[in-house]
């Protein structure tokens, strides 16, 4: 998806939201928001997993690396799109009565302030990391990778938001999907840390021989 397509889609979504904000859709917005929220977290988890497969090379030999990267980028965009649907649907929810400010500014909601605020932060972080794909060539791969670490913060805050604000968290299928998502990301992250430690070059430490001369040995 090109940058111009994303901008046009976003503009159209904002226009449609403002145009229809006065229409009463009953319980449909709430149901749509719940479904989109769960789907967005699943897509974000899959995106993080594919990103970790690239950095750990755990998928090498099973999946082509260009395919893994394309899936990582596609799932990031998909997750952001579903988050937009998750948030946009709440504009039409008459029961919650959340304002546009509540939906876009963290911790401004009078109801469930912390849980909703964390969700807003997760949305902004996801948007920032997704947008970074299109500035990668400008800021350089090294800076892009550092910026991309925010994906972990986006995923973590998204998980907290889902557990605290999600009305479906008590359902077994939803609860265990969170457990499996956490286990997958934590396992791949642990593998990433172990892999990075193994690749770290050996540090030479000075050692004194019996003759009093210093030699260097690898630790």
mmCIF file of C-alpha atoms in Angstrom:
data_model
loop_
_atom_site.group_PDB
_atom_site.id
_atom_site.type_symbol
_atom_site.label_atom_id
_atom_site.label_comp_id
_atom_site.label_asym_id
_atom_site.label_seq_id
_atom_site.Cartn_x
_atom_site.Cartn_y
_atom_site.Cartn_z
ATOM 1 C CA UNK A 1 0.000 0.000 0.000
ATOM 2 C CA UNK A 2 1.481 3.329 -1.094
ATOM 3 C CA UNK A 3 1.781 6.390 1.130
ATOM 4 C CA UNK A 4 -0.713 8.352 -1.018
ATOM 5 C CA UNK A 5 -3.257 5.544 -0.721
ATOM 6 C CA UNK A 6 -2.896 5.562 3.060
ATOM 7 C CA UNK A 7 -3.373 9.342 3.219
ATOM 8 C CA UNK A 8 -6.471 9.215 0.999
ATOM 9 C CA UNK A 9 -7.926 6.331 2.993
ATOM 10 C CA UNK A 10 -7.353 8.183 6.252
ATOM 11 C CA UNK A 11 -8.919 11.389 4.888
ATOM 12 C CA UNK A 12 -11.948 9.499 3.581
ATOM 13 C CA UNK A 13 -12.359 7.744 6.923
ATOM 14 C CA UNK A 14 -12.260 11.022 8.857
ATOM 15 C CA UNK A 15 -14.768 12.631 6.473
ATOM 16 C CA UNK A 16 -17.161 9.671 6.665
ATOM 17 C CA UNK A 17 -16.877 9.573 10.455
ATOM 18 C CA UNK A 18 -17.748 13.254 10.810
ATOM 19 C CA UNK A 19 -20.583 12.957 8.301
ATOM 20 C CA UNK A 20 -22.208 10.005 10.057
ATOM 21 C CA UNK A 21 -21.397 10.862 13.669
ATOM 22 C CA UNK A 22 -24.988 11.989 14.347
ATOM 23 C CA UNK A 23 -26.572 8.751 13.091
ATOM 24 C CA UNK A 24 -27.735 6.203 15.676
ATOM 25 C CA UNK A 25 -26.554 2.710 14.703
ATOM 26 C CA UNK A 26 -27.663 0.994 17.894
ATOM 27 C CA UNK A 27 -25.335 -1.733 19.172
ATOM 28 C CA UNK A 28 -23.557 -2.214 15.825
ATOM 29 C CA UNK A 29 -20.666 0.207 16.554
ATOM 30 C CA UNK A 30 -19.882 -1.509 19.879
ATOM 31 C CA UNK A 31 -19.886 -4.983 18.296
ATOM 32 C CA UNK A 32 -17.774 -3.779 15.369
ATOM 33 C CA UNK A 33 -15.301 -2.041 17.688
ATOM 34 C CA UNK A 34 -14.865 -5.175 19.821
ATOM 35 C CA UNK A 35 -14.276 -7.378 16.767
ATOM 36 C CA UNK A 36 -11.844 -4.895 15.200
ATOM 37 C CA UNK A 37 -9.963 -4.513 18.490
ATOM 38 C CA UNK A 38 -9.397 -8.247 18.842
ATOM 39 C CA UNK A 39 -8.441 -8.603 15.177
ATOM 40 C CA UNK A 40 -6.017 -5.661 15.363
ATOM 41 C CA UNK A 41 -4.172 -7.200 18.306
ATOM 42 C CA UNK A 42 -3.939 -10.529 16.493
ATOM 43 C CA UNK A 43 -2.503 -8.775 13.422
ATOM 44 C CA UNK A 44 -0.069 -6.792 15.579
ATOM 45 C CA UNK A 45 1.091 -9.971 17.327
ATOM 46 C CA UNK A 46 1.655 -11.667 13.971
ATOM 47 C CA UNK A 47 3.569 -8.596 12.729
ATOM 48 C CA UNK A 48 5.836 -8.638 15.795
ATOM 49 C CA UNK A 49 6.381 -12.380 15.341
ATOM 50 C CA UNK A 50 7.388 -11.956 11.688
ATOM 51 C CA UNK A 51 9.698 -9.102 12.660
ATOM 52 C CA UNK A 52 11.402 -11.302 15.230
ATOM 53 C CA UNK A 53 11.695 -14.105 12.676
ATOM 54 C CA UNK A 54 13.699 -11.688 10.522
ATOM 55 C CA UNK A 55 16.032 -10.559 13.313
ATOM 56 C CA UNK A 56 16.600 -14.052 14.726
ATOM 57 C CA UNK A 57 16.693 -15.775 11.307
ATOM 58 C CA UNK A 58 14.508 -18.453 12.919
ATOM 59 C CA UNK A 59 12.392 -18.662 9.781
ATOM 60 C CA UNK A 60 15.330 -19.104 7.409
ATOM 61 C CA UNK A 61 15.028 -22.329 5.458
ATOM 62 C CA UNK A 62 11.253 -22.393 5.917
ATOM 63 C CA UNK A 63 10.174 -19.014 4.560
ATOM 64 C CA UNK A 64 11.970 -16.650 2.147
ATOM 65 C CA UNK A 65 13.213 -13.553 3.978
ATOM 66 C CA UNK A 66 11.643 -11.103 1.450
ATOM 67 C CA UNK A 67 8.276 -12.795 2.055
ATOM 68 C CA UNK A 68 8.699 -12.559 5.840
ATOM 69 C CA UNK A 69 9.516 -8.843 5.586
ATOM 70 C CA UNK A 70 6.547 -8.186 3.290
ATOM 71 C CA UNK A 71 4.251 -10.000 5.710
ATOM 72 C CA UNK A 72 5.719 -8.002 8.605
ATOM 73 C CA UNK A 73 4.957 -4.747 6.808
ATOM 74 C CA UNK A 74 1.529 -5.860 5.554
ATOM 75 C CA UNK A 75 0.407 -7.019 9.003
ATOM 76 C CA UNK A 76 1.558 -3.719 10.523
ATOM 77 C CA UNK A 77 -0.600 -1.798 8.050
ATOM 78 C CA UNK A 78 -3.491 -4.227 8.594
ATOM 79 C CA UNK A 79 -3.222 -3.821 12.353
ATOM 80 C CA UNK A 80 -3.261 -0.020 12.050
ATOM 81 C CA UNK A 81 -6.276 -0.180 9.725
ATOM 82 C CA UNK A 82 -8.173 -2.361 12.195
ATOM 83 C CA UNK A 83 -7.205 -0.025 15.048
ATOM 84 C CA UNK A 84 -8.680 2.860 13.050
ATOM 85 C CA UNK A 85 -11.881 0.831 12.654
ATOM 86 C CA UNK A 86 -11.807 -0.052 16.362
ATOM 87 C CA UNK A 87 -11.524 3.611 17.360
ATOM 88 C CA UNK A 88 -13.736 5.030 14.614
ATOM 89 C CA UNK A 89 -16.623 2.732 15.525
ATOM 90 C CA UNK A 90 -16.678 4.166 19.051
ATOM 91 C CA UNK A 91 -17.520 7.602 17.655
ATOM 92 C CA UNK A 92 -20.979 6.210 16.820
ATOM 93 C CA UNK A 93 -21.467 4.431 20.147
ATOM 94 C CA UNK A 94 -24.180 6.319 22.021
ATOM 95 C CA UNK A 95 -23.790 4.270 25.221
ATOM 96 C CA UNK A 96 -20.120 5.102 25.926
ATOM 97 C CA UNK A 97 -20.466 8.651 24.677
ATOM 98 C CA UNK A 98 -16.752 9.107 24.018
ATOM 99 C CA UNK A 99 -15.673 12.313 22.316
ATOM 100 C CA UNK A 100 -13.063 12.609 19.567
ATOM 101 C CA UNK A 101 -10.674 14.034 22.170
ATOM 102 C CA UNK A 102 -11.225 10.985 24.402
ATOM 103 C CA UNK A 103 -10.377 8.694 21.476
ATOM 104 C CA UNK A 104 -7.215 10.471 20.393
ATOM 105 C CA UNK A 105 -5.756 12.022 23.552
ATOM 106 C CA UNK A 106 -4.558 9.591 26.264
ATOM 107 C CA UNK A 107 -6.173 9.627 29.714
ATOM 108 C CA UNK A 108 -8.868 12.199 28.914
ATOM 109 C CA UNK A 109 -11.792 9.783 29.152
ATOM 110 C CA UNK A 110 -13.845 10.080 32.338
ATOM 111 C CA UNK A 111 -14.682 6.359 32.219
ATOM 112 C CA UNK A 112 -12.047 3.630 32.593
ATOM 113 C CA UNK A 113 -9.429 6.346 32.188
ATOM 114 C CA UNK A 114 -6.254 4.289 32.490
ATOM 115 C CA UNK A 115 -7.365 1.358 30.320
ATOM 116 C CA UNK A 116 -8.643 3.634 27.544
ATOM 117 C CA UNK A 117 -5.583 5.876 27.815
ATOM 118 C CA UNK A 118 -3.229 2.928 27.401
ATOM 119 C CA UNK A 119 -5.210 1.919 24.318
ATOM 120 C CA UNK A 120 -4.786 5.379 22.787
ATOM 121 C CA UNK A 121 -1.023 5.192 23.420
ATOM 122 C CA UNK A 122 -0.915 1.757 21.779
ATOM 123 C CA UNK A 123 -2.700 3.164 18.719
ATOM 124 C CA UNK A 124 -0.288 6.092 18.367
ATOM 125 C CA UNK A 125 2.748 3.837 18.795
ATOM 126 C CA UNK A 126 1.422 1.434 16.166
ATOM 127 C CA UNK A 127 0.869 4.339 13.802
ATOM 128 C CA UNK A 128 4.394 5.638 14.395
ATOM 129 C CA UNK A 129 6.108 2.283 13.837
ATOM 130 C CA UNK A 130 3.997 1.549 10.756
ATOM 131 C CA UNK A 131 4.786 4.959 9.253
ATOM 132 C CA UNK A 132 8.490 4.266 9.806
ATOM 133 C CA UNK A 133 8.466 1.813 6.880
ATOM 134 C CA UNK A 134 8.105 4.760 4.486
ATOM 135 C CA UNK A 135 10.927 6.821 6.003
ATOM 136 C CA UNK A 136 13.399 3.963 6.308
ATOM 137 C CA UNK A 137 15.489 5.089 3.339
ATOM 138 C CA UNK A 138 15.607 8.665 4.648
ATOM 139 C CA UNK A 139 16.622 8.005 8.242
ATOM 140 C CA UNK A 140 18.833 4.991 7.524
ATOM 141 C CA UNK A 141 18.452 1.376 8.504
ATOM 142 C CA UNK A 142 20.282 1.800 11.830
ATOM 143 C CA UNK A 143 17.986 4.570 13.081
ATOM 144 C CA UNK A 144 14.967 2.783 11.632
ATOM 145 C CA UNK A 145 15.758 -0.335 13.663
ATOM 146 C CA UNK A 146 16.059 1.712 16.856
ATOM 147 C CA UNK A 147 12.736 3.414 16.134
ATOM 148 C CA UNK A 148 11.206 0.037 15.349
ATOM 149 C CA UNK A 149 11.822 -1.138 18.918
ATOM 150 C CA UNK A 150 8.715 0.899 19.769
ATOM 151 C CA UNK A 151 6.770 -2.003 18.245
ATOM 152 C CA UNK A 152 7.326 -3.874 21.511
ATOM 153 C CA UNK A 153 5.832 -0.939 23.429
ATOM 154 C CA UNK A 154 2.870 -0.834 21.022
ATOM 155 C CA UNK A 155 2.268 -4.558 21.446
ATOM 156 C CA UNK A 156 2.677 -4.431 25.241
ATOM 157 C CA UNK A 157 0.329 -1.483 25.742
ATOM 158 C CA UNK A 158 -2.133 -3.105 23.343
ATOM 159 C CA UNK A 159 -2.100 -6.253 25.465
ATOM 160 C CA UNK A 160 -2.674 -4.286 28.677
ATOM 161 C CA UNK A 161 -5.516 -2.358 27.033
ATOM 162 C CA UNK A 162 -7.160 -5.562 25.845
ATOM 163 C CA UNK A 163 -6.903 -7.237 29.239
ATOM 164 C CA UNK A 164 -8.195 -4.219 31.168
ATOM 165 C CA UNK A 165 -10.770 -2.705 28.811
ATOM 166 C CA UNK A 166 -11.878 -5.667 26.726
ATOM 167 C CA UNK A 167 -15.345 -6.893 27.652
ATOM 168 C CA UNK A 168 -14.616 -10.234 25.981
ATOM 169 C CA UNK A 169 -11.442 -10.985 27.954
ATOM 170 C CA UNK A 170 -13.331 -13.413 30.193
ATOM 171 C CA UNK A 171 -14.292 -15.583 27.215
ATOM 172 C CA UNK A 172 -11.954 -18.628 27.087
ATOM 173 C CA UNK A 173 -11.074 -18.207 23.396
ATOM 174 C CA UNK A 174 -10.138 -14.552 23.929
ATOM 175 C CA UNK A 175 -8.260 -15.147 27.178
ATOM 176 C CA UNK A 176 -6.197 -17.983 25.734
ATOM 177 C CA UNK A 177 -5.502 -16.017 22.565
ATOM 178 C CA UNK A 178 -3.857 -13.398 24.789
ATOM 179 C CA UNK A 179 -1.884 -16.105 26.598
ATOM 180 C CA UNK A 180 -0.697 -17.691 23.330
ATOM 181 C CA UNK A 181 0.182 -14.255 21.893
ATOM 182 C CA UNK A 182 2.228 -13.372 24.970
ATOM 183 C CA UNK A 183 3.982 -16.750 24.988
ATOM 184 C CA UNK A 184 4.862 -16.465 21.282
ATOM 185 C CA UNK A 185 6.253 -12.930 21.497
ATOM 186 C CA UNK A 186 8.159 -13.595 24.733
ATOM 187 C CA UNK A 187 9.669 -16.811 23.357
ATOM 188 C CA UNK A 188 10.828 -15.139 20.135
ATOM 189 C CA UNK A 189 12.131 -12.143 22.097
ATOM 190 C CA UNK A 190 14.133 -14.464 24.360
ATOM 191 C CA UNK A 191 15.530 -16.160 21.258
ATOM 192 C CA UNK A 192 16.440 -12.735 19.871
ATOM 193 C CA UNK A 193 18.326 -11.840 23.063
ATOM 194 C CA UNK A 194 20.186 -15.157 23.112
ATOM 195 C CA UNK A 195 21.052 -14.791 19.424
ATOM 196 C CA UNK A 196 22.316 -11.226 19.925
ATOM 197 C CA UNK A 197 24.437 -12.338 22.883
ATOM 198 C CA UNK A 198 25.942 -15.190 20.871
ATOM 199 C CA UNK A 199 26.872 -12.839 18.028
ATOM 200 C CA UNK A 200 28.571 -10.346 20.337
ATOM 201 C CA UNK A 201 32.331 -10.386 19.669
ATOM 202 C CA UNK A 202 34.537 -11.786 22.413
ATOM 203 C CA UNK A 203 36.088 -9.192 24.716
ATOM 204 C CA UNK A 204 39.832 -9.397 25.185
ATOM 205 C CA UNK A 205 40.907 -9.123 28.789
ATOM 206 C CA UNK A 206 44.480 -8.490 29.928
ATOM 207 C CA UNK A 207 46.077 -11.373 31.783
ATOM 208 C CA UNK A 208 49.451 -11.504 33.540
ATOM 209 C CA UNK A 209 51.793 -14.407 32.843
ATOM 210 C CA UNK A 210 54.217 -15.902 35.327
ATOM 211 C CA UNK A 211 56.951 -13.686 33.887
ATOM 212 C CA UNK A 212 54.935 -10.601 34.700
ATOM 213 C CA UNK A 213 54.153 -9.826 31.061
ATOM 214 C CA UNK A 214 50.599 -8.925 30.055
ATOM 215 C CA UNK A 215 48.952 -11.000 27.370
ATOM 216 C CA UNK A 216 45.381 -10.820 26.069
ATOM 217 C CA UNK A 217 42.947 -13.681 26.240
ATOM 218 C CA UNK A 218 39.407 -13.944 24.852
ATOM 219 C CA UNK A 219 36.592 -14.284 27.348
#
